[in-house]
Short mmCIF file of C-alpha atoms and ligand atoms in Angstrom, two decimals:
data_model
loop_
_atom_site.label_atom_id
_atom_site.label_comp_id
_atom_site.label_asym_id
_atom_site.label_seq_id
_atom_site.Cartn_x
_atom_site.Cartn_y
_atom_site.Cartn_z
CA MET A 1 0.00 0.00 0.00
CA ALA A 2 1.41 3.33 -1.07
CA PHE A 3 0.16 6.36 0.77
CA ARG A 4 1.99 9.61 1.01
CA PHE A 5 1.01 13.17 1.80
CA GLU A 6 3.37 15.91 0.82
CA ILE A 7 2.95 19.60 1.56
CA LEU A 8 4.27 21.57 -1.41
CA LYS A 9 3.56 25.08 -0.21
CA LYS A 10 2.14 26.87 2.79
CA ASP A 11 0.23 30.10 2.45
CA HIS A 12 1.83 33.13 4.09
CA PHE A 13 -1.39 34.77 5.24
CA SER A 14 -3.51 31.86 6.36
CA LYS A 15 -3.13 28.28 7.57
CA SER A 16 -3.87 26.83 4.13
CA ARG A 17 -1.54 24.39 2.43
CA LEU A 18 -1.04 23.13 -1.10
CA GLY A 19 -0.32 19.42 -1.10
CA ARG A 20 -0.36 16.14 -2.93
CA ILE A 21 -1.74 12.76 -1.80
CA GLU A 22 -0.30 9.65 -3.41
CA THR A 23 -2.15 6.33 -3.43
CA ASP A 24 -1.93 3.03 -5.28
CA HIS A 25 -4.42 4.50 -7.76
CA GLY A 26 -2.51 7.66 -8.50
CA SER A 27 -2.18 10.99 -6.82
CA PHE A 28 -4.31 14.10 -6.42
CA SER A 29 -3.75 17.70 -5.40
CA THR A 30 -5.01 19.20 -2.17
CA PRO A 31 -7.02 21.12 -1.09
CA ALA A 32 -9.35 18.66 -2.82
CA PHE A 33 -13.07 18.26 -3.17
CA LEU A 34 -14.28 14.68 -3.62
CA PRO A 35 -17.66 14.27 -5.33
CA VAL A 36 -19.86 11.67 -3.69
CA GLY A 37 -20.48 8.36 -5.46
CA THR A 38 -23.06 7.10 -3.01
CA GLN A 39 -23.91 3.79 -4.64
CA GLY A 40 -20.79 3.32 -6.75
CA THR A 41 -21.67 6.15 -9.11
CA VAL A 42 -21.51 9.92 -8.98
CA LYS A 43 -25.12 10.23 -10.01
CA SER A 44 -25.71 10.62 -13.75
CA LEU A 45 -22.06 10.93 -14.92
CA THR A 46 -19.67 8.36 -16.38
CA PRO A 47 -16.10 8.15 -15.03
CA GLU A 48 -14.86 9.69 -18.28
CA GLU A 49 -17.14 12.67 -17.73
CA LEU A 50 -15.86 13.01 -14.16
CA VAL A 51 -12.29 13.14 -15.47
CA GLU A 52 -13.33 15.70 -18.06
CA VAL A 53 -14.72 18.07 -15.42
CA GLY A 54 -11.46 17.71 -13.47
CA VAL A 55 -12.34 15.17 -10.78
CA GLU A 56 -9.24 13.42 -9.40
CA ALA A 57 -10.73 11.35 -6.55
CA ILE A 58 -14.20 10.33 -5.42
CA LEU A 59 -15.92 9.13 -2.26
CA GLY A 60 -17.88 5.87 -1.97
CA ASN A 61 -20.41 5.10 0.77
CA THR A 62 -19.64 1.90 2.64
CA TYR A 63 -23.14 1.70 4.14
CA HIS A 64 -24.82 1.64 0.74
CA LEU A 65 -22.31 -0.67 -0.94
CA TYR A 66 -22.38 -3.09 2.01
CA LEU A 67 -26.18 -3.37 1.77
CA ARG A 68 -26.33 -3.42 -2.02
CA PRO A 69 -24.82 -5.15 -3.94
CA GLY A 70 -22.72 -6.25 -0.94
CA HIS A 71 -18.98 -5.81 -0.37
CA GLU A 72 -18.34 -9.52 -0.95
CA THR A 73 -19.96 -9.37 -4.37
CA ILE A 74 -17.88 -6.30 -5.22
CA GLY A 75 -14.77 -8.08 -3.91
CA ARG A 76 -15.41 -11.14 -6.08
CA LEU A 77 -15.86 -8.83 -9.07
CA GLY A 78 -12.37 -7.39 -8.56
CA GLY A 79 -12.97 -4.60 -6.06
CA LEU A 80 -14.71 -1.24 -6.24
CA HIS A 81 -12.34 0.42 -8.75
CA SER A 82 -12.83 -2.35 -11.28
CA PHE A 83 -16.56 -2.75 -10.55
CA ILE A 84 -17.34 0.91 -11.19
CA HIS A 85 -14.63 1.49 -13.83
CA TRP A 86 -12.86 4.25 -11.88
CA GLU A 87 -9.09 3.90 -11.84
CA ARG A 88 -8.28 6.93 -9.70
CA PRO A 89 -8.29 7.23 -5.90
CA ILE A 90 -11.40 6.32 -3.90
CA LEU A 91 -12.03 7.32 -0.29
CA THR A 92 -14.69 5.28 1.48
CA ASP A 93 -16.48 6.42 4.61
CA SER A 94 -17.14 3.93 7.39
CA GLY A 95 -20.90 3.99 7.08
CA GLY A 96 -21.18 5.48 10.55
CA TYR A 97 -22.83 8.68 9.44
CA GLN A 98 -25.55 6.87 7.48
CA ILE A 99 -26.12 4.30 10.22
CA PHE A 100 -26.51 6.94 12.92
CA SER A 101 -28.82 9.01 10.77
CA LEU A 102 -31.23 6.04 10.78
CA GLY A 103 -32.08 7.25 14.29
CA GLU A 104 -34.59 4.94 15.95
CA LEU A 105 -33.46 1.99 13.86
CA THR A 106 -29.98 2.11 15.41
CA LYS A 107 -28.71 0.61 18.66
CA ILE A 108 -25.22 1.23 19.91
CA SER A 109 -23.12 -0.93 22.25
CA GLU A 110 -19.46 -1.19 23.20
CA GLU A 111 -19.05 -3.97 20.66
CA GLY A 112 -20.59 -2.14 17.70
CA VAL A 113 -23.78 -0.87 16.19
CA THR A 114 -26.99 -2.69 15.27
CA PHE A 115 -29.21 -1.15 12.65
CA ARG A 116 -32.02 -1.98 10.28
CA SER A 117 -31.52 -1.58 6.57
CA HIS A 118 -33.46 1.28 5.00
CA LEU A 119 -33.91 -1.01 1.97
CA ASP A 120 -35.64 -4.07 3.39
CA GLY A 121 -35.70 -3.65 7.17
CA SER A 122 -33.19 -6.49 7.70
CA THR A 123 -31.08 -6.28 10.85
CA HIS A 124 -27.30 -5.81 10.64
CA PHE A 125 -24.51 -5.60 13.18
CA LEU A 126 -21.31 -3.73 12.35
CA THR A 127 -18.20 -3.52 14.49
CA PRO A 128 -15.05 -1.43 13.99
CA GLU A 129 -13.29 -4.61 12.81
CA LYS A 130 -16.04 -5.44 10.32
CA VAL A 131 -16.10 -1.92 8.91
CA THR A 132 -12.33 -2.06 8.40
CA GLU A 133 -12.67 -5.42 6.66
CA ILE A 134 -15.49 -4.20 4.41
CA GLN A 135 -13.38 -1.26 3.24
CA ARG A 136 -10.44 -3.61 2.66
CA ILE A 137 -12.59 -5.86 0.48
CA LEU A 138 -13.93 -2.84 -1.42
CA GLY A 139 -10.29 -1.90 -2.03
CA SER A 140 -10.59 1.78 -1.15
CA ASP A 141 -7.45 3.93 -1.11
CA ILE A 142 -8.43 5.85 2.01
CA ALA A 143 -10.60 4.14 4.62
CA MET A 144 -12.30 5.73 7.61
CA VAL A 145 -12.70 4.41 11.14
CA LEU A 146 -16.13 3.68 12.60
CA ASP A 147 -17.17 6.56 14.83
CA GLU A 148 -20.31 7.57 16.66
CA CYS A 149 -21.82 10.61 14.99
CA VAL A 150 -23.66 12.47 17.71
CA PRO A 151 -26.56 14.65 16.61
CA TYR A 152 -26.64 18.41 17.13
CA PRO A 153 -27.44 19.45 19.76
CA SER A 154 -26.22 16.80 22.24
CA SER A 155 -25.50 17.27 25.92
CA TYR A 156 -21.96 17.68 27.20
CA GLU A 157 -22.23 14.48 29.25
CA TYR A 158 -23.43 12.46 26.28
CA VAL A 159 -20.67 13.73 23.99
CA LYS A 160 -18.02 13.17 26.66
CA THR A 161 -18.97 9.49 26.91
CA SER A 162 -19.31 9.20 23.15
CA ILE A 163 -15.81 10.46 22.25
CA LYS A 164 -14.31 7.83 24.52
CA LEU A 165 -16.19 5.14 22.63
CA THR A 166 -15.13 6.67 19.30
CA THR A 167 -11.50 6.55 20.52
CA ARG A 168 -11.79 2.88 21.54
CA TRP A 169 -13.41 2.04 18.22
CA ALA A 170 -10.64 3.89 16.34
CA LYS A 171 -8.06 1.81 18.18
CA ARG A 172 -9.86 -1.41 17.21
CA CYS A 173 -9.96 -0.31 13.56
CA LEU A 174 -6.23 0.37 13.70
CA GLN A 175 -5.52 -3.05 15.24
CA GLU A 176 -7.58 -4.71 12.51
CA ARG A 177 -5.71 -2.87 9.77
CA LYS A 178 -3.14 -4.87 7.80
CA GLU A 179 0.10 -3.55 6.34
CA THR A 180 -1.24 -4.09 2.83
CA ASP A 181 -4.45 -2.13 3.55
CA SER A 182 -5.29 1.32 2.35
CA ALA A 183 -4.58 4.38 4.45
CA LEU A 184 -6.78 4.68 7.54
CA PHE A 185 -8.04 8.04 8.79
CA ALA A 186 -9.40 8.69 12.27
CA ILE A 187 -12.40 10.95 12.93
CA VAL A 188 -12.34 13.64 15.60
CA GLN A 189 -15.69 14.10 17.32
CA GLY A 190 -16.67 16.15 20.35
CA GLY A 191 -19.73 18.12 19.30
CA VAL A 192 -19.46 21.84 19.88
CA TYR A 193 -17.46 21.51 23.11
CA ARG A 194 -13.93 22.83 22.94
CA ASP A 195 -12.36 20.60 25.59
CA LEU A 196 -14.00 17.50 24.11
CA ARG A 197 -12.81 18.31 20.60
CA GLU A 198 -9.28 18.78 21.98
CA GLU A 199 -9.47 15.58 24.00
CA SER A 200 -10.76 13.59 21.02
CA ALA A 201 -8.05 14.97 18.72
CA GLN A 202 -5.24 14.32 21.19
CA ALA A 203 -6.33 10.75 21.90
CA LEU A 204 -6.52 9.91 18.19
CA VAL A 205 -3.25 11.63 17.26
CA GLU A 206 -1.45 9.50 19.86
CA MET A 207 -2.42 6.43 17.82
CA ASN A 208 -0.73 7.83 14.73
CA PHE A 209 -3.22 7.56 11.87
CA GLN A 210 -2.33 8.51 8.31
CA GLY A 211 -4.91 11.27 8.27
CA TYR A 212 -7.52 12.94 10.47
CA ALA A 213 -11.08 13.85 9.71
CA ILE A 214 -13.23 16.27 11.62
CA GLY A 215 -16.69 14.77 11.87
CA GLY A 216 -19.99 15.77 13.39
CA LEU A 217 -20.12 19.14 11.64
CA SER A 218 -22.59 20.55 9.12
CA VAL A 219 -25.31 18.71 11.04
CA GLY A 220 -27.43 21.76 11.84
CA GLU A 221 -25.10 23.88 13.96
CA PRO A 222 -24.61 27.57 13.05
CA LYS A 223 -21.75 28.20 10.65
CA SER A 224 -19.81 30.30 13.17
CA MET A 225 -19.81 27.29 15.47
CA MET A 226 -18.39 25.07 12.74
CA LEU A 227 -15.53 27.53 12.25
CA ASP A 228 -14.96 27.66 16.03
CA VAL A 229 -14.70 23.87 16.15
CA LEU A 230 -12.15 23.93 13.31
CA GLU A 231 -10.08 26.59 15.07
CA TRP A 232 -10.07 24.58 18.30
CA THR A 233 -9.34 21.24 16.66
CA ILE A 234 -6.83 21.84 13.89
CA PRO A 235 -3.93 22.99 16.15
CA HIS A 236 -4.07 19.55 17.80
CA LEU A 237 -3.67 17.68 14.51
CA PRO A 238 -0.22 16.90 13.09
CA GLU A 239 1.07 19.27 10.45
CA ASN A 240 2.23 16.49 8.13
CA ALA A 241 -1.05 14.53 7.90
CA PRO A 242 -4.04 15.39 5.70
CA ARG A 243 -7.06 16.95 7.41
CA TYR A 244 -10.50 16.12 6.12
CA LEU A 245 -13.69 18.03 6.88
CA MET A 246 -16.50 15.55 6.28
CA GLY A 247 -19.74 16.51 4.55
CA VAL A 248 -18.86 20.17 3.86
CA GLY A 249 -20.06 22.03 1.92
CA THR A 250 -20.81 25.24 0.09
CA PRO A 251 -17.96 26.95 -1.80
CA GLU A 252 -17.86 29.55 1.00
CA ASP A 253 -17.62 26.93 3.75
CA ILE A 254 -14.87 25.15 1.83
CA LEU A 255 -12.85 28.33 1.34
CA ASP A 256 -13.22 29.30 5.01
CA ALA A 257 -12.11 25.84 6.12
CA ILE A 258 -9.13 25.84 3.74
CA MET A 259 -7.99 29.14 5.29
CA LEU A 260 -8.00 27.31 8.64
CA GLY A 261 -5.90 24.43 7.29
CA ILE A 262 -8.30 21.77 5.93
CA ASP A 263 -7.11 19.69 2.96
CA LEU A 264 -10.03 17.43 1.98
CA PHE A 265 -13.76 17.83 1.50
CA ASP A 266 -16.72 15.83 0.28
CA CYS A 267 -20.33 16.83 -0.09
CA VAL A 268 -23.43 15.91 -2.07
CA LEU A 269 -24.26 19.60 -2.55
CA PRO A 270 -23.04 20.19 -6.15
CA THR A 271 -24.54 16.94 -7.46
CA ARG A 272 -27.79 16.98 -5.48
CA ASN A 273 -28.37 20.67 -6.22
CA ALA A 274 -27.76 19.99 -9.91
CA ARG A 275 -30.57 17.46 -9.98
CA ASN A 276 -32.82 20.01 -8.24
CA GLY A 277 -31.99 22.69 -10.82
CA MET A 278 -29.82 24.73 -8.43
CA LEU A 279 -26.67 25.85 -10.20
CA PHE A 280 -23.50 27.48 -8.89
CA THR A 281 -22.21 30.43 -10.89
CA SER A 282 -19.47 33.02 -10.58
CA SER A 283 -22.10 35.56 -9.50
CA GLY A 284 -24.07 33.41 -7.09
CA LYS A 285 -26.56 30.60 -7.02
CA MET A 286 -29.20 30.24 -9.73
CA SER A 287 -32.44 28.30 -9.88
CA ILE A 288 -32.82 27.27 -13.51
CA LYS A 289 -36.57 26.74 -13.20
CA GLN A 290 -37.31 30.45 -12.84
CA ALA A 291 -39.56 32.00 -15.50
CA GLN A 292 -36.98 34.72 -16.25
CA TYR A 293 -34.84 32.11 -18.08
CA ALA A 294 -37.62 30.90 -20.41
CA GLU A 295 -36.09 32.58 -23.47
CA ASP A 296 -32.61 33.29 -22.15
CA ARG A 297 -30.03 32.28 -24.76
CA ARG A 298 -27.04 32.76 -22.47
CA PRO A 299 -25.19 29.84 -20.89
CA ILE A 300 -25.61 29.19 -17.13
CA ASP A 301 -22.44 31.14 -16.38
CA GLU A 302 -20.81 33.25 -19.10
CA PRO A 303 -17.16 32.71 -18.07
CA CYS A 304 -17.64 28.95 -17.51
CA LEU A 305 -15.87 26.64 -19.96
CA CYS A 306 -17.72 23.43 -19.10
CA TYR A 307 -19.39 21.27 -21.76
CA THR A 308 -22.84 22.42 -20.66
CA CYS A 309 -22.03 26.12 -20.82
CA ARG A 310 -20.28 25.73 -24.18
CA HIS A 311 -23.34 24.18 -25.84
CA TYR A 312 -26.60 24.88 -24.05
CA SER A 313 -28.74 27.89 -23.18
CA ARG A 314 -30.47 28.63 -19.91
CA ALA A 315 -33.75 28.39 -21.82
CA TYR A 316 -33.04 24.82 -22.94
CA LEU A 317 -31.78 23.75 -19.50
CA ARG A 318 -34.92 25.24 -17.92
CA HIS A 319 -37.06 23.32 -20.40
CA LEU A 320 -35.24 20.04 -19.68
CA HIS A 321 -35.65 20.56 -15.94
CA LEU A 322 -39.36 21.38 -16.15
CA ALA A 323 -39.93 18.42 -18.50
CA ASN A 324 -38.14 16.21 -16.00
CA GLU A 325 -35.76 14.93 -18.66
CA ILE A 326 -32.77 12.75 -17.66
CA LEU A 327 -30.42 15.01 -19.63
CA SER A 328 -31.26 17.84 -17.23
CA SER A 329 -29.55 16.03 -14.34
CA ARG A 330 -26.56 15.16 -16.49
CA LEU A 331 -25.94 18.64 -17.93
CA ASN A 332 -26.54 20.37 -14.60
CA THR A 333 -24.21 17.95 -12.78
CA ILE A 334 -21.47 18.50 -15.37
CA HIS A 335 -21.71 22.24 -14.77
CA ASN A 336 -21.87 22.15 -10.97
CA LEU A 337 -18.97 19.72 -10.63
CA PHE A 338 -16.92 21.71 -13.15
CA TYR A 339 -17.65 24.81 -11.06
CA TYR A 340 -16.45 23.07 -7.87
CA MET A 341 -13.34 21.59 -9.49
CA ASN A 342 -12.46 24.91 -11.07
CA PHE A 343 -12.98 26.60 -7.71
CA MET A 344 -10.53 24.15 -6.09
CA LYS A 345 -7.99 24.67 -8.89
CA HIS A 346 -8.16 28.43 -8.38
CA ILE A 347 -7.60 27.99 -4.66
CA GLN A 348 -4.64 25.68 -5.28
CA GLY A 349 -3.18 28.23 -7.71
CA ALA A 350 -3.76 31.07 -5.27
CA ILE A 351 -1.89 29.23 -2.51
CA ARG A 352 0.95 28.47 -4.93
CA GLU A 353 1.18 32.14 -5.97
CA ASN A 354 0.65 33.58 -2.49
CA HIS A 355 -2.58 35.41 -3.26
CA LEU A 356 -5.18 33.32 -1.47
CA LEU A 357 -6.21 36.30 0.63
CA ASP A 358 -7.00 38.30 -2.52
CA PHE A 359 -8.93 35.34 -3.91
CA TYR A 360 -10.85 35.11 -0.64
CA LYS A 361 -11.82 38.79 -0.70
CA ALA A 362 -12.77 38.68 -4.37
CA HIS A 363 -14.85 35.55 -3.92
CA HIS A 364 -16.78 36.95 -1.00
CA SER A 365 -17.56 40.19 -2.79
CA HIS A 366 -18.76 38.37 -5.96
CA SER A 367 -20.74 35.61 -4.43
CA ASN A 368 -23.39 37.35 -2.39
CA GLY A 369 -26.44 35.24 -2.87
CA LEU A 370 -24.51 31.99 -2.75
CA GLU A 371 -25.77 31.49 0.76
CA ILE A 372 -27.69 28.28 1.19
CA GLU A 373 -31.07 28.40 2.89
CA ASN A 374 -30.37 25.38 5.06
CA PRO A 375 -26.69 24.92 5.89
CA ALA A 376 -27.24 21.47 7.37
CA GLN A 377 -28.13 18.16 5.79
CA HIS A 378 -25.61 18.16 3.00
CA HIS A 379 -24.08 14.90 4.07
CA THR A 380 -24.44 11.77 2.06
CA THR A 381 -27.37 10.23 3.84
CA TRP A 382 -29.31 8.80 0.97
CA GLY A 383 -27.34 10.42 -1.84
ZN1 ZN B 1 -20.66 25.55 -16.95
#
């Protein structure tokens, strides 16, 4: 197993870093945004189309793949990369987030977590060891530990007990890991409590994982609180390991988190919004269904060079969306992912050239209106 994280440049005015992650399936630049391939597909696009919009790595959801078609089936078919025809890096989550969002259907114990499938109601029991094994069989390049995702808000006492369990589970995942396995990242929890975030980070860092995620954010807490948690947590993470903010987010959230030193992101927002007709543009967010676009010949975003913007008008895209045509999802997803990938490339360039602060100011002055109505619920629950 080859895994290496190299920091190529640090920004002078913020905590952001330009880096490169190497895996057995190639390398990718950081800060990176990983589109979500919930069920072994980034909805509506082929792998070739993902490459064309600039995607270098994707995320797969262990929970969904475990239930259907089953990790053993995928393993017998040559592993996830071969099964889905994606030769570049894949990060898999542990399934914890999906399992815990089942709510009443979930029961937690020291040993692991029992839950009922959202597909057929069947009962399943997953342990840290099992989750590590599933990700090994899938053949992911970056695997995540099983953690307890506490809802927001949760009491201090509850979170204090929970982070201890998450630490014990992380240790069991690490013990189960084999030398030939993919990289394994731990997940810092601790809700919105500073001392618990610090305690969780310190306990996990002692175990020496290859990377560290910050979990339990973007679950309904105010944005300022998310930034507070990042400011408290990041100083306790090692400089030379990648830092991954799970389930975030809007371009603004991503840029803010990069300024604080985050390297990796994933979120369903660009793909899910695309299917709902919500498009990201250089001047803010646009709802393509609005009547004002009925005869608008312009592309979604004039400066955008994506396939969709090069060939299709707002009027046609509005028509496709209202007619509920499959092509609507495809063309909108191409644009939104291109927008996100281009955004990340600009950030990487700005760090390299030492003008991230200028980029930050320019982006914030141009993107009024990009605010999302509901900042929570952008995780990959059901894709
Ligand atoms: Zn475009």
